Coordinates of C-alpha atoms in Angstrom, one line a residue:
M1035 CA -12.9 -43.8 19.2
A1036 CA -10.9 -43.0 16.1
A1037 CA -7.3 -44.2 16.0
V1038 CA -4.6 -41.5 16.5
P1039 CA -2.7 -41.2 13.2
A1040 CA 0.9 -42.1 13.3
D1041 CA 1.7 -38.9 11.4
V1042 CA 0.0 -35.6 11.7
R1043 CA 0.3 -33.4 8.6
Q1044 CA -0.5 -29.9 8.7
T1045 CA -3.0 -28.8 5.8
Y1046 CA -4.2 -25.3 7.1
R1047 CA -2.5 -22.0 8.3
R1048 CA -3.3 -18.4 8.8
T1049 CA -1.2 -15.9 7.3
S1050 CA -0.9 -12.4 6.0
F1051 CA 1.3 -10.2 3.6
S1052 CA 3.6 -9.3 6.4
S1053 CA 4.1 -12.9 7.5
I1054 CA 4.8 -14.0 3.9
A1055 CA 7.2 -10.9 3.4
K1056 CA 9.0 -11.6 6.7
E1057 CA 9.5 -15.3 5.8
A1058 CA 11.0 -14.3 2.3
A1059 CA 13.2 -11.7 4.1
R1060 CA 14.7 -14.5 6.4
A1061 CA 15.1 -16.8 3.5
E1062 CA 17.0 -14.2 1.4
S1063 CA 19.3 -13.2 4.4
N1064 CA 19.9 -16.7 5.9
G1065 CA 19.7 -18.8 2.7
H1066 CA 17.0 -21.2 4.0
E1067 CA 13.3 -21.1 4.0
A1068 CA 10.9 -20.8 7.0
E1069 CA 7.3 -20.8 7.8
G1070 CA 5.2 -18.7 10.1
H1071 CA 1.9 -17.0 10.7
G1072 CA 0.5 -13.7 12.0
R1073 CA -1.8 -10.8 11.4
D1074 CA -1.1 -8.3 8.8
E1075 CA 1.1 -5.6 10.2
E1076 CA 3.7 -3.1 8.8
L1077 CA 7.0 -4.9 7.8
P1078 CA 10.0 -3.5 9.5
A1079 CA 12.2 -1.4 7.5
A1080 CA 15.1 -3.5 6.0
S1081 CA 15.7 -1.8 2.7
T1082 CA 18.4 -0.6 0.4
T1083 CA 16.8 2.8 0.1
S1084 CA 17.8 5.8 2.4
A1085 CA 15.3 5.0 5.0
E1086 CA 16.8 5.6 8.5
P1087 CA 16.8 3.0 11.2
G1088 CA 13.3 2.8 13.1
D1089 CA 11.4 4.0 10.1
S1090 CA 8.2 1.9 9.4
E1091 CA 7.0 3.6 6.6
A1092 CA 6.0 13.2 -2.6
L1093 CA 4.7 12.1 -5.0
P1094 CA 2.4 9.0 -4.3
A1095 CA 3.2 5.8 -5.9
A1096 CA 0.0 5.3 -8.0
V1097 CA -0.4 1.8 -9.8
D1098 CA -3.0 1.3 -12.7
P1099 CA -2.8 -2.5 -13.2
G1100 CA -0.9 -3.4 -16.5
A1101 CA -0.4 0.4 -17.4
V1102 CA 2.4 1.8 -15.5
P1103 CA 5.1 3.2 -17.7
A1104 CA 8.8 2.9 -16.9
A1105 CA 10.2 5.7 -14.7
S1106 CA 12.5 8.1 -16.5
A1107 CA 15.1 10.0 -15.0
A1108 CA 14.8 12.7 -17.7
A1109 CA 11.2 13.2 -16.5
E1110 CA 12.0 13.9 -12.9
P1111 CA 10.6 17.2 -11.7
D1112 CA 12.5 20.1 -10.3
V1113 CA 12.3 19.6 -6.5
S1114 CA 15.0 22.2 -5.3
G1115 CA 12.3 24.6 -4.0
F1116 CA 10.6 22.1 -1.7
T1117 CA 11.3 21.3 1.9
I1118 CA 10.0 18.5 4.1
E1119 CA 9.0 19.0 7.5
P1120 CA 11.2 17.5 10.2
L1121 CA 9.2 14.8 12.0
P1122 CA 9.8 11.5 14.1
A1123 CA 9.7 8.2 12.3
G1124 CA 9.0 4.7 13.3
T1125 CA 5.9 2.5 13.9
A1126 CA 4.3 4.6 16.6
F1127 CA 4.3 7.7 14.3
G1128 CA 2.9 5.7 11.5
S1129 CA 0.2 4.5 13.6
I1130 CA -0.9 8.1 14.6
A1131 CA -1.0 9.0 11.1
H1132 CA -3.2 6.2 10.2
D1133 CA -5.4 7.0 13.2
I1134 CA -5.8 10.5 12.0
L1135 CA -6.6 9.7 8.3
E1136 CA -9.1 7.0 9.5
V1137 CA -11.2 9.6 11.3
L1138 CA -10.6 12.6 9.3
E1139 CA -13.5 13.7 7.1
V1140 CA -13.0 16.3 4.3
A1141 CA -14.8 17.1 1.2
P1142 CA -13.9 18.5 -2.3
V1143 CA -16.1 21.5 -1.7
M1144 CA -14.0 22.5 1.3
R1145 CA -11.7 25.6 1.0
E1146 CA -8.1 24.8 1.5
A1147 CA -7.8 26.9 4.7
D1148 CA -10.9 25.1 6.1
L1149 CA -9.3 21.8 5.4
R1150 CA -6.1 22.7 7.0
D1151 CA -7.9 23.9 10.1
E1152 CA -9.8 20.8 10.3
V1153 CA -6.7 18.7 10.0
R1154 CA -5.0 20.9 12.6
R1155 CA -7.9 20.2 15.0
I1156 CA -7.7 16.5 14.5
V1157 CA -4.1 16.3 14.7
G1158 CA -4.2 18.3 18.0
G1159 CA -6.6 15.8 19.5
L1160 CA -4.9 12.6 18.4
A1161 CA -1.1 13.4 18.4
T1162 CA -0.9 13.7 22.0
A1163 CA 2.0 11.3 22.6
R1164 CA 5.1 13.0 24.4
F1165 CA 7.3 12.3 21.4
M1166 CA 4.9 14.3 19.2
Q1167 CA 4.6 17.4 21.6
D1168 CA 7.0 19.6 19.4
H1169 CA 5.8 18.3 16.1
V1170 CA 2.0 18.9 15.9
D1171 CA 2.1 21.8 13.5
N1172 CA 4.5 20.1 11.2
F1173 CA 2.4 16.8 11.4
A1174 CA -0.7 18.8 10.4
T1175 CA 1.1 20.5 7.4
M1176 CA 2.2 16.9 6.3
I1177 CA -1.3 15.6 6.4
S1178 CA -2.8 18.5 4.8
D1179 CA -0.3 18.6 1.9
A1180 CA -0.9 14.9 1.3
L1181 CA -4.6 15.3 1.2
L1182 CA -4.1 18.2 -1.5
T1183 CA -1.6 16.3 -3.8
P1184 CA -2.8 14.7 -7.0
F1185 CA -2.2 11.1 -7.3
G1186 CA -0.5 11.2 -10.7
G1187 CA 0.3 7.9 -12.4
P1188 CA -0.2 6.6 -16.0
E1189 CA -1.7 9.2 -18.5
A1190 CA -4.9 7.0 -19.0
A1191 CA -5.5 6.6 -15.3
P1192 CA -8.9 7.8 -14.2
F1193 CA -7.6 8.9 -10.8
R1194 CA -4.5 10.8 -12.1
D1195 CA -5.7 14.2 -11.1
L1196 CA -7.6 13.2 -8.1
R1197 CA -6.5 13.8 -4.4
F1198 CA -7.4 12.1 -1.1
G1199 CA -9.1 15.3 -0.2
D1200 CA -11.5 14.9 -3.2
F1201 CA -13.5 12.1 -1.6
T1202 CA -16.6 12.6 0.5
P1203 CA -17.1 10.3 3.6
Q1204 CA -19.9 8.5 1.6
D1205 CA -17.1 7.5 -1.1
R1206 CA -14.6 6.2 1.3
L1207 CA -14.4 3.0 3.3
A1208 CA -11.6 3.3 5.9
E1209 CA -9.8 0.4 7.3
M1210 CA -11.4 -2.4 5.4
D1211 CA -10.5 -5.5 7.3
F1212 CA -10.6 -8.8 5.3
E1213 CA -10.0 -12.5 5.9
M1214 CA -9.9 -14.7 2.8
S1215 CA -9.6 -18.2 2.1
A1216 CA -6.8 -20.0 0.1
V1217 CA -6.1 -23.5 -0.9
S1218 CA -5.0 -26.2 1.5
L1219 CA -1.3 -26.5 2.2
T1220 CA -1.5 -29.9 0.2
G1221 CA -2.3 -27.7 -2.7
G1222 CA 1.2 -26.5 -3.0
V1223 CA 0.7 -22.9 -3.9
K1224 CA 3.7 -20.7 -3.1
A1225 CA 4.3 -17.1 -3.2
R1226 CA 6.7 -17.5 -6.0
H1227 CA 3.9 -18.7 -8.1
V1228 CA 2.3 -15.3 -7.8
G1229 CA 5.7 -14.0 -8.9
Q1230 CA 5.6 -16.2 -12.0
V1231 CA 2.2 -15.1 -12.9
L1232 CA 3.1 -11.5 -12.5
K1233 CA 6.3 -11.8 -14.7
E1234 CA 4.1 -13.2 -17.5
F1235 CA 1.6 -10.5 -17.2
L1236 CA 4.2 -7.6 -17.3
E1237 CA 6.1 -6.6 -20.2
P1238 CA 9.6 -8.4 -20.0
D1239 CA 11.4 -5.1 -20.3
G1240 CA 10.8 -1.7 -19.3
H1241 CA 8.0 -2.0 -16.7
P1242 CA 8.9 -0.6 -13.4
L1243 CA 7.8 -3.7 -11.5
S1244 CA 9.6 -6.3 -13.8
A1245 CA 12.6 -6.6 -11.6
Y1246 CA 10.4 -7.1 -8.4
A1247 CA 8.5 -9.7 -10.3
T1248 CA 11.7 -11.7 -10.9
R1249 CA 12.5 -11.4 -7.3
L1250 CA 9.0 -12.5 -6.2
A1251 CA 9.4 -15.6 -8.3
G1252 CA 12.6 -16.5 -6.8
P1253 CA 13.3 -19.3 -4.3
A1254 CA 13.2 -17.0 -1.2
F1255 CA 9.3 -16.9 -1.9
N1256 CA 8.7 -20.6 -1.6
V1257 CA 6.3 -19.6 1.0
P1258 CA 3.0 -21.4 1.2
I1259 CA -0.1 -19.5 0.4
A1260 CA -2.7 -21.6 2.1
G1261 CA -5.6 -21.5 4.7
L1262 CA -6.6 -17.9 5.6
I1263 CA -5.0 -14.7 4.5
N1264 CA -6.0 -11.5 6.6
G1265 CA -5.2 -8.0 6.5
S1266 CA -6.6 -4.4 6.7
I1267 CA -6.7 -2.1 3.7
D1268 CA -6.2 1.7 4.7
A1269 CA -8.9 3.0 2.5
L1270 CA -11.3 2.1 -0.4
F1271 CA -12.4 5.2 -2.4
R1272 CA -15.2 5.2 -5.0
L1273 CA -14.4 7.4 -8.0
P1274 CA -16.6 10.3 -8.6
G1275 CA -19.3 9.5 -11.2
S1276 CA -19.5 5.8 -10.5
T1277 CA -22.4 4.2 -8.8
L1278 CA -23.2 1.5 -6.0
D1279 CA -24.1 -1.0 -8.8
D1280 CA -21.2 0.0 -11.1
P1281 CA -18.4 1.3 -8.8
R1282 CA -15.0 2.3 -9.7
L1283 CA -12.9 1.7 -6.7
L1284 CA -9.4 2.9 -5.8
I1285 CA -7.3 0.9 -3.2
A1286 CA -5.2 3.2 -1.1
D1287 CA -2.5 2.6 1.3
Y1288 CA -0.7 5.4 3.4
K1289 CA 3.0 5.1 4.0
T1290 CA 5.0 7.2 6.4
N1291 CA 8.3 5.8 5.3
R1292 CA 11.1 8.5 5.7
L1293 CA 13.2 7.8 2.4
H1294 CA 15.2 11.1 2.8
G1295 CA 18.0 11.7 4.9
R1296 CA 18.0 14.4 7.7
D1297 CA 20.9 16.4 5.9
D1298 CA 19.7 16.1 2.3
V1299 CA 19.8 19.4 0.5
Y1300 CA 16.8 18.4 -1.8
P1301 CA 14.9 15.9 0.5
L1302 CA 11.8 15.6 -2.0
A1303 CA 14.3 14.0 -4.6
A1304 CA 14.1 10.8 -2.5
Y1305 CA 10.4 10.5 -3.3
A1306 CA 11.1 10.8 -7.3
P1307 CA 9.2 7.9 -9.2
A1308 CA 12.4 6.0 -9.7
K1309 CA 13.1 6.1 -6.1
L1310 CA 9.6 5.0 -5.1
V1311 CA 9.7 2.0 -7.4
A1312 CA 13.0 0.9 -5.3
A1313 CA 11.2 1.7 -2.2
M1314 CA 8.2 -0.2 -3.1
G1315 CA 10.3 -3.3 -4.0
D1316 CA 12.5 -3.1 -0.8
H1317 CA 9.3 -3.3 1.4
H1318 CA 7.3 -5.9 -1.0
Y1319 CA 4.4 -3.4 -1.6
P1320 CA 3.8 -4.9 -5.0
L1321 CA 2.9 -8.1 -3.2
Q1322 CA 0.9 -6.1 -0.7
A1323 CA -1.0 -4.6 -3.5
L1324 CA -1.7 -8.0 -5.2
V1325 CA -3.2 -9.3 -2.0
Y1326 CA -5.3 -6.4 -1.3
G1327 CA -6.5 -6.3 -4.9
T1328 CA -7.3 -10.1 -4.6
A1329 CA -9.4 -9.3 -1.4
V1330 CA -11.3 -6.4 -3.0
W1331 CA -11.9 -8.6 -6.1
R1332 CA -13.5 -11.2 -4.2
M1333 CA -15.6 -8.8 -2.0
L1334 CA -17.1 -7.2 -5.3
R1335 CA -17.8 -10.8 -6.6
W1336 CA -19.7 -11.6 -3.4
R1337 CA -21.6 -8.2 -3.1
L1338 CA -22.2 -7.6 -7.0
G1339 CA -21.8 -11.0 -8.7
A1340 CA -25.5 -12.2 -8.3
R1341 CA -26.6 -9.0 -10.2
K1342 CA -24.1 -9.3 -13.1
P1343 CA -24.4 -11.2 -16.2
A1344 CA -22.5 -14.3 -16.7
G1345 CA -18.7 -13.9 -17.3
W1346 CA -18.7 -10.6 -15.5
D1347 CA -15.2 -9.7 -14.0
P1348 CA -15.1 -7.9 -10.7
G1349 CA -11.7 -6.4 -11.9
E1350 CA -13.6 -4.1 -14.1
C1351 CA -14.5 -2.1 -10.9
I1352 CA -11.0 -1.8 -9.6
A1353 CA -9.7 1.4 -11.1
G1354 CA -6.0 0.9 -9.6
V1355 CA -3.9 1.0 -6.3
V1356 CA -2.4 4.3 -4.8
Y1357 CA 0.5 4.2 -2.4
G1358 CA 0.7 7.5 -0.7
F1359 CA 4.3 8.4 0.7
L1360 CA 2.9 11.0 2.8
R1361 CA 6.2 12.8 3.6
G1362 CA 6.8 13.5 -0.1
M1363 CA 3.4 14.4 -1.2
K1364 CA 4.0 18.1 -1.9
G1365 CA 2.3 18.5 -5.2

């Protein structure tokens, strides 16, 4: 029988984006570092945006790696004629929205009226909780408008003019669960090291995510990245014209965060590009995008790498990441 070691040292852990972000949030608020573990789940709202208590989740936030221009206040659109349907907020509401978008099947050939009818049918069947009884029509309107709003993003982004409603079921993978390995705890890799790499990758000035990269590289993110990292990507879309052997994929995440206040005169202004940059940073969504992008990169390497020439980069197949803030998608 082997001797029991006098000192047992942990070399392995199971973690997720949410776990990493929560540990960093505790370190930022308490001034000390902590370690934890858990499954990927929505980070509780603890932001400096106008999100109201209880919120767990316009213009969607579209990210084309390395190509996002700085947001300009002068370029903000006129939103004075837009309204946002009054709807509940919180984790339960967000879960229902995700359930609907997971099973909803639309196609670019559908007429808008048919799409809205199909959304209303699905919403009526799934939004049955008591707190949703008076909100079914408004909920269906929010989902339909989100499906019909172009993603926007950088001028050269191949997905700029596409919408969630433009993808057939064959070109969409909903709720892609993943579990990927990282180094041992003895490797000493921390989340702040990701921030340091991101800082080097981004331009030092003018990039919307530069400030977040600096934050991610700070001491609060002295959180180990080791063992297994798990999560679930809301949707993976294959861009029109790409093939199974050479796909162009778009990573998508749906957010139901309520960024506007109940009494805002122009509620859609809370979802303007500059405001979304702040909301993304508040909830650590850039870190989430990096984790999800790494998972997709590894999946592509595994599925396609054997058929590709030496030196092939799976990143060539990743067109970008879209964060759709559903309440404000009124394009």
